[in-house]
mmCIF file of C-alpha atoms in Angstrom:
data_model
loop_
_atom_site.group_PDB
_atom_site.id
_atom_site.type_symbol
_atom_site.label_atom_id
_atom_site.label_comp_id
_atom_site.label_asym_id
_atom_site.label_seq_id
_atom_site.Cartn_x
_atom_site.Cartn_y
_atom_site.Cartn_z
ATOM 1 C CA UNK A 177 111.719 86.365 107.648
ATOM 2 C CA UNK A 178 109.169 86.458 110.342
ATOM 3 C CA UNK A 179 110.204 86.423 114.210
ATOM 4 C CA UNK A 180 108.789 83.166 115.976
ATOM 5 C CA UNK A 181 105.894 83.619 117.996
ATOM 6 C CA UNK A 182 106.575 83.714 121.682
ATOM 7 C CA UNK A 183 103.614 82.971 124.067
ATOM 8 C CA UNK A 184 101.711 85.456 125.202
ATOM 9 C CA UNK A 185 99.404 85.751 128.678
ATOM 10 C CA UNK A 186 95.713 85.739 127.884
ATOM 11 C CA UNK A 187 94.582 89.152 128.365
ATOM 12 C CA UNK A 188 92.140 89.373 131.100
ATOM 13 C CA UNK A 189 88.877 89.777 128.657
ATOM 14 C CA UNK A 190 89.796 86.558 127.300
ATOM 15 C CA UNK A 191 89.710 85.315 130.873
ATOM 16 C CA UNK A 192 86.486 86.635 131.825
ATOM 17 C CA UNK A 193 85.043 85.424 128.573
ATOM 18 C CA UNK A 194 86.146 81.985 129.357
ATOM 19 C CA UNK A 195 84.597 82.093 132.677
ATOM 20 C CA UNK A 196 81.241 83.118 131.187
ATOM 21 C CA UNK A 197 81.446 80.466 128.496
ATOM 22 C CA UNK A 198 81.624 77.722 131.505
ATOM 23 C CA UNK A 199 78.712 79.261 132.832
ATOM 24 C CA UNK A 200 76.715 79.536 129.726
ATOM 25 C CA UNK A 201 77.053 75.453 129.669
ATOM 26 C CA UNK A 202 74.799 74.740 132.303
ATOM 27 C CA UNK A 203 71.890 77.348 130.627
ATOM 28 C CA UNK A 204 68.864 75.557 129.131
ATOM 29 C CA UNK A 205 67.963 74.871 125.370
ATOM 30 C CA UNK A 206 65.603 78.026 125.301
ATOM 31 C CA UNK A 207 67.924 80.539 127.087
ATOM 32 C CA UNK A 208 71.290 79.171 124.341
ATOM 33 C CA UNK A 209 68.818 79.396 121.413
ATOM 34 C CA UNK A 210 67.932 83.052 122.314
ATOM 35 C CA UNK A 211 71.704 83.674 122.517
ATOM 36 C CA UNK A 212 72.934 82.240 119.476
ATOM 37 C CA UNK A 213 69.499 84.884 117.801
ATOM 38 C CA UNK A 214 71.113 87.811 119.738
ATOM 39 C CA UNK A 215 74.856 86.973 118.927
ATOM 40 C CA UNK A 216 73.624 86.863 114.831
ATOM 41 C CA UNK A 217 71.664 89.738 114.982
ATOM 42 C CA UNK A 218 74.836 91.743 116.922
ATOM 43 C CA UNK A 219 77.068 90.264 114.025
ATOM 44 C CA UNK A 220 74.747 91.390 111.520
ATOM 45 C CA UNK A 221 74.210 94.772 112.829
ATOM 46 C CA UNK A 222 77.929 95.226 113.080
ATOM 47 C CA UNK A 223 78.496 93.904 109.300
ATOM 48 C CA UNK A 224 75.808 96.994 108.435
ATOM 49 C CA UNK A 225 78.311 99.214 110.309
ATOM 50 C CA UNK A 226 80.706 98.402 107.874
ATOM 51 C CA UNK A 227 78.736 100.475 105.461
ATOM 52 C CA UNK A 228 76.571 102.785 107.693
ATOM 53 C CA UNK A 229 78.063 104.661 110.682
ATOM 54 C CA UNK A 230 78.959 103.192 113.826
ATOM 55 C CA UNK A 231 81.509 100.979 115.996
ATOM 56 C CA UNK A 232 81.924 97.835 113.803
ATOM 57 C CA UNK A 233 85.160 97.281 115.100
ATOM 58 C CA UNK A 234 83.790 96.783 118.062
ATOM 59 C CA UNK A 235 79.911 95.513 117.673
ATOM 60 C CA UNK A 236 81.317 91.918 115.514
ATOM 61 C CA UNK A 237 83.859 90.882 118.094
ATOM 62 C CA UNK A 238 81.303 90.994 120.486
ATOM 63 C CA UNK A 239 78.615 89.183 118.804
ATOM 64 C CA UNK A 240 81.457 86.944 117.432
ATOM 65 C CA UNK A 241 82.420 86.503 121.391
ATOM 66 C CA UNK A 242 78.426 85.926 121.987
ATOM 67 C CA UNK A 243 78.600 82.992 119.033
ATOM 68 C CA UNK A 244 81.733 81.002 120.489
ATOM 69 C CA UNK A 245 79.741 80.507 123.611
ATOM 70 C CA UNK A 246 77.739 77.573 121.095
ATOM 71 C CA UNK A 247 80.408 77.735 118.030
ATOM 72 C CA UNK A 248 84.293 76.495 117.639
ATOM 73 C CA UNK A 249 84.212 78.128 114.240
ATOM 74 C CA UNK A 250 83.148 81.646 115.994
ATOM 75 C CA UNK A 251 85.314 80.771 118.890
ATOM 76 C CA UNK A 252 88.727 80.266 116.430
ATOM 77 C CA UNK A 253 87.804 83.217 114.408
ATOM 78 C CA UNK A 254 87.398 85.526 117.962
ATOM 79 C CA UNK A 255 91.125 84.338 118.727
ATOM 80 C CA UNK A 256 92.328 85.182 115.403
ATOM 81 C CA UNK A 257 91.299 88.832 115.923
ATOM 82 C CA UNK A 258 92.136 89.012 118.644
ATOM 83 C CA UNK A 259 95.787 87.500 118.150
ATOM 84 C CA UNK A 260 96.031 90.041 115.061
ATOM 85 C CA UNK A 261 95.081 93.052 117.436
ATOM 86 C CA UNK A 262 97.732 91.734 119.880
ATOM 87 C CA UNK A 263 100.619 91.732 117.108
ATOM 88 C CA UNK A 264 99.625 95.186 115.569
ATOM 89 C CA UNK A 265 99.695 96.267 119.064
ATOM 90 C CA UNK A 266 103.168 95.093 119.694
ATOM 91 C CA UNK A 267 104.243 96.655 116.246
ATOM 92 C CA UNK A 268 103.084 99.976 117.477
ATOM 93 C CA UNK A 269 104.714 99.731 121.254
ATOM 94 C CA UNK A 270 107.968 97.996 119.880
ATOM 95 C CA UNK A 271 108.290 100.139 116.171
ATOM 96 C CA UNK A 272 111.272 102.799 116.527
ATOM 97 C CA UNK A 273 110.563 106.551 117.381
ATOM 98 C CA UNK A 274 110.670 107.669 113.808
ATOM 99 C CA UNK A 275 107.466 105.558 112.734
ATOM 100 C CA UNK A 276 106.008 106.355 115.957
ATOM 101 C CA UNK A 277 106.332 110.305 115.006
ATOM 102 C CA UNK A 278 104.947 109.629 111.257
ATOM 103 C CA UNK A 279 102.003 107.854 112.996
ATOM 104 C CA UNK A 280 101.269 110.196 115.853
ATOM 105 C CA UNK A 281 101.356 112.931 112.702
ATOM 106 C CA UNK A 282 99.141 110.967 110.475
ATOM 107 C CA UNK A 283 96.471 110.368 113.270
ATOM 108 C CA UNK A 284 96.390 114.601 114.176
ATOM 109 C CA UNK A 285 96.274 115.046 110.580
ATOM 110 C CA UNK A 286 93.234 112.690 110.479
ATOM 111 C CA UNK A 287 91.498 114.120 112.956
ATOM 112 C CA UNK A 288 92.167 117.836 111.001
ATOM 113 C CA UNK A 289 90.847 116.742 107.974
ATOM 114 C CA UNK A 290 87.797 115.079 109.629
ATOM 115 C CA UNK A 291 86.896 118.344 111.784
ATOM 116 C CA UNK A 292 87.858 120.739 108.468
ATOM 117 C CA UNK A 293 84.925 118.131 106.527
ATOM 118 C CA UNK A 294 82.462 118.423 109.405
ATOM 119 C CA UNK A 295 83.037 122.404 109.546
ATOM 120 C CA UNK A 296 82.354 122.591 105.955
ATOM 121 C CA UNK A 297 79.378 120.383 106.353
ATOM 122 C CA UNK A 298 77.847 122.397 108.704
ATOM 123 C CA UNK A 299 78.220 125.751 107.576
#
């Protein structure tokens, strides 16, 4: 069985992003339609990041966080990434030593086979 959720603060981001979304209110109907164009092009370009190289895991959270300025549906789909990175985040600070170990070996052997590929590569 799962654990029950317990409440936790907003992280600070969140706060700031809240702040800015107030803000963005009071902008007129030409600035908010130029932001919802630059918060879809951000999402696409982080969607083609998916496939191509570069920081998608970054790039669609913040067009997604561009979109909920105008959009619930972007707005409740932010949250819910950012809830899940909240909850693997807790798994990794609360998971016992052992898994901790096996992950902290995983990520150097990652980062061995990467370099040992980009060696190869280039020689």
């Amino acid at each position: 069985m799962s654990e029950p959720k317990t409440e936790r603060p907003q992280p600070r981001i969140l706060r700031r992003l809240e702040a800015r979304r107030e803000a963005y209110r009071d902008k007129g109907a030409a600035y908010r339609l130029a932001w919802v164009v630059a918060g879809v092009i951000v999402v696409l370009a982080g969607i083609a990041m998916v496939v191509f190289p570069g920081p998608a895991v970054v790039v669609i959270p913040l067009g997604l966080a561009m979109l909920s300025f105008e959009f619930a549906w972007a707005q409740r789909l932010l949250d819910r990434g950012v809830d899940g990175g909240l909850e693997v985040k807790d798994r990794i600070v609360h998971a016992d030593r052992r898994i901790q170990v096996l992950g902290a070996v995983a990520v150097v052997c990652g980062v061995a086979a990467a370099l040992f590929v980009a060696i190869a590569v280039l020689t």
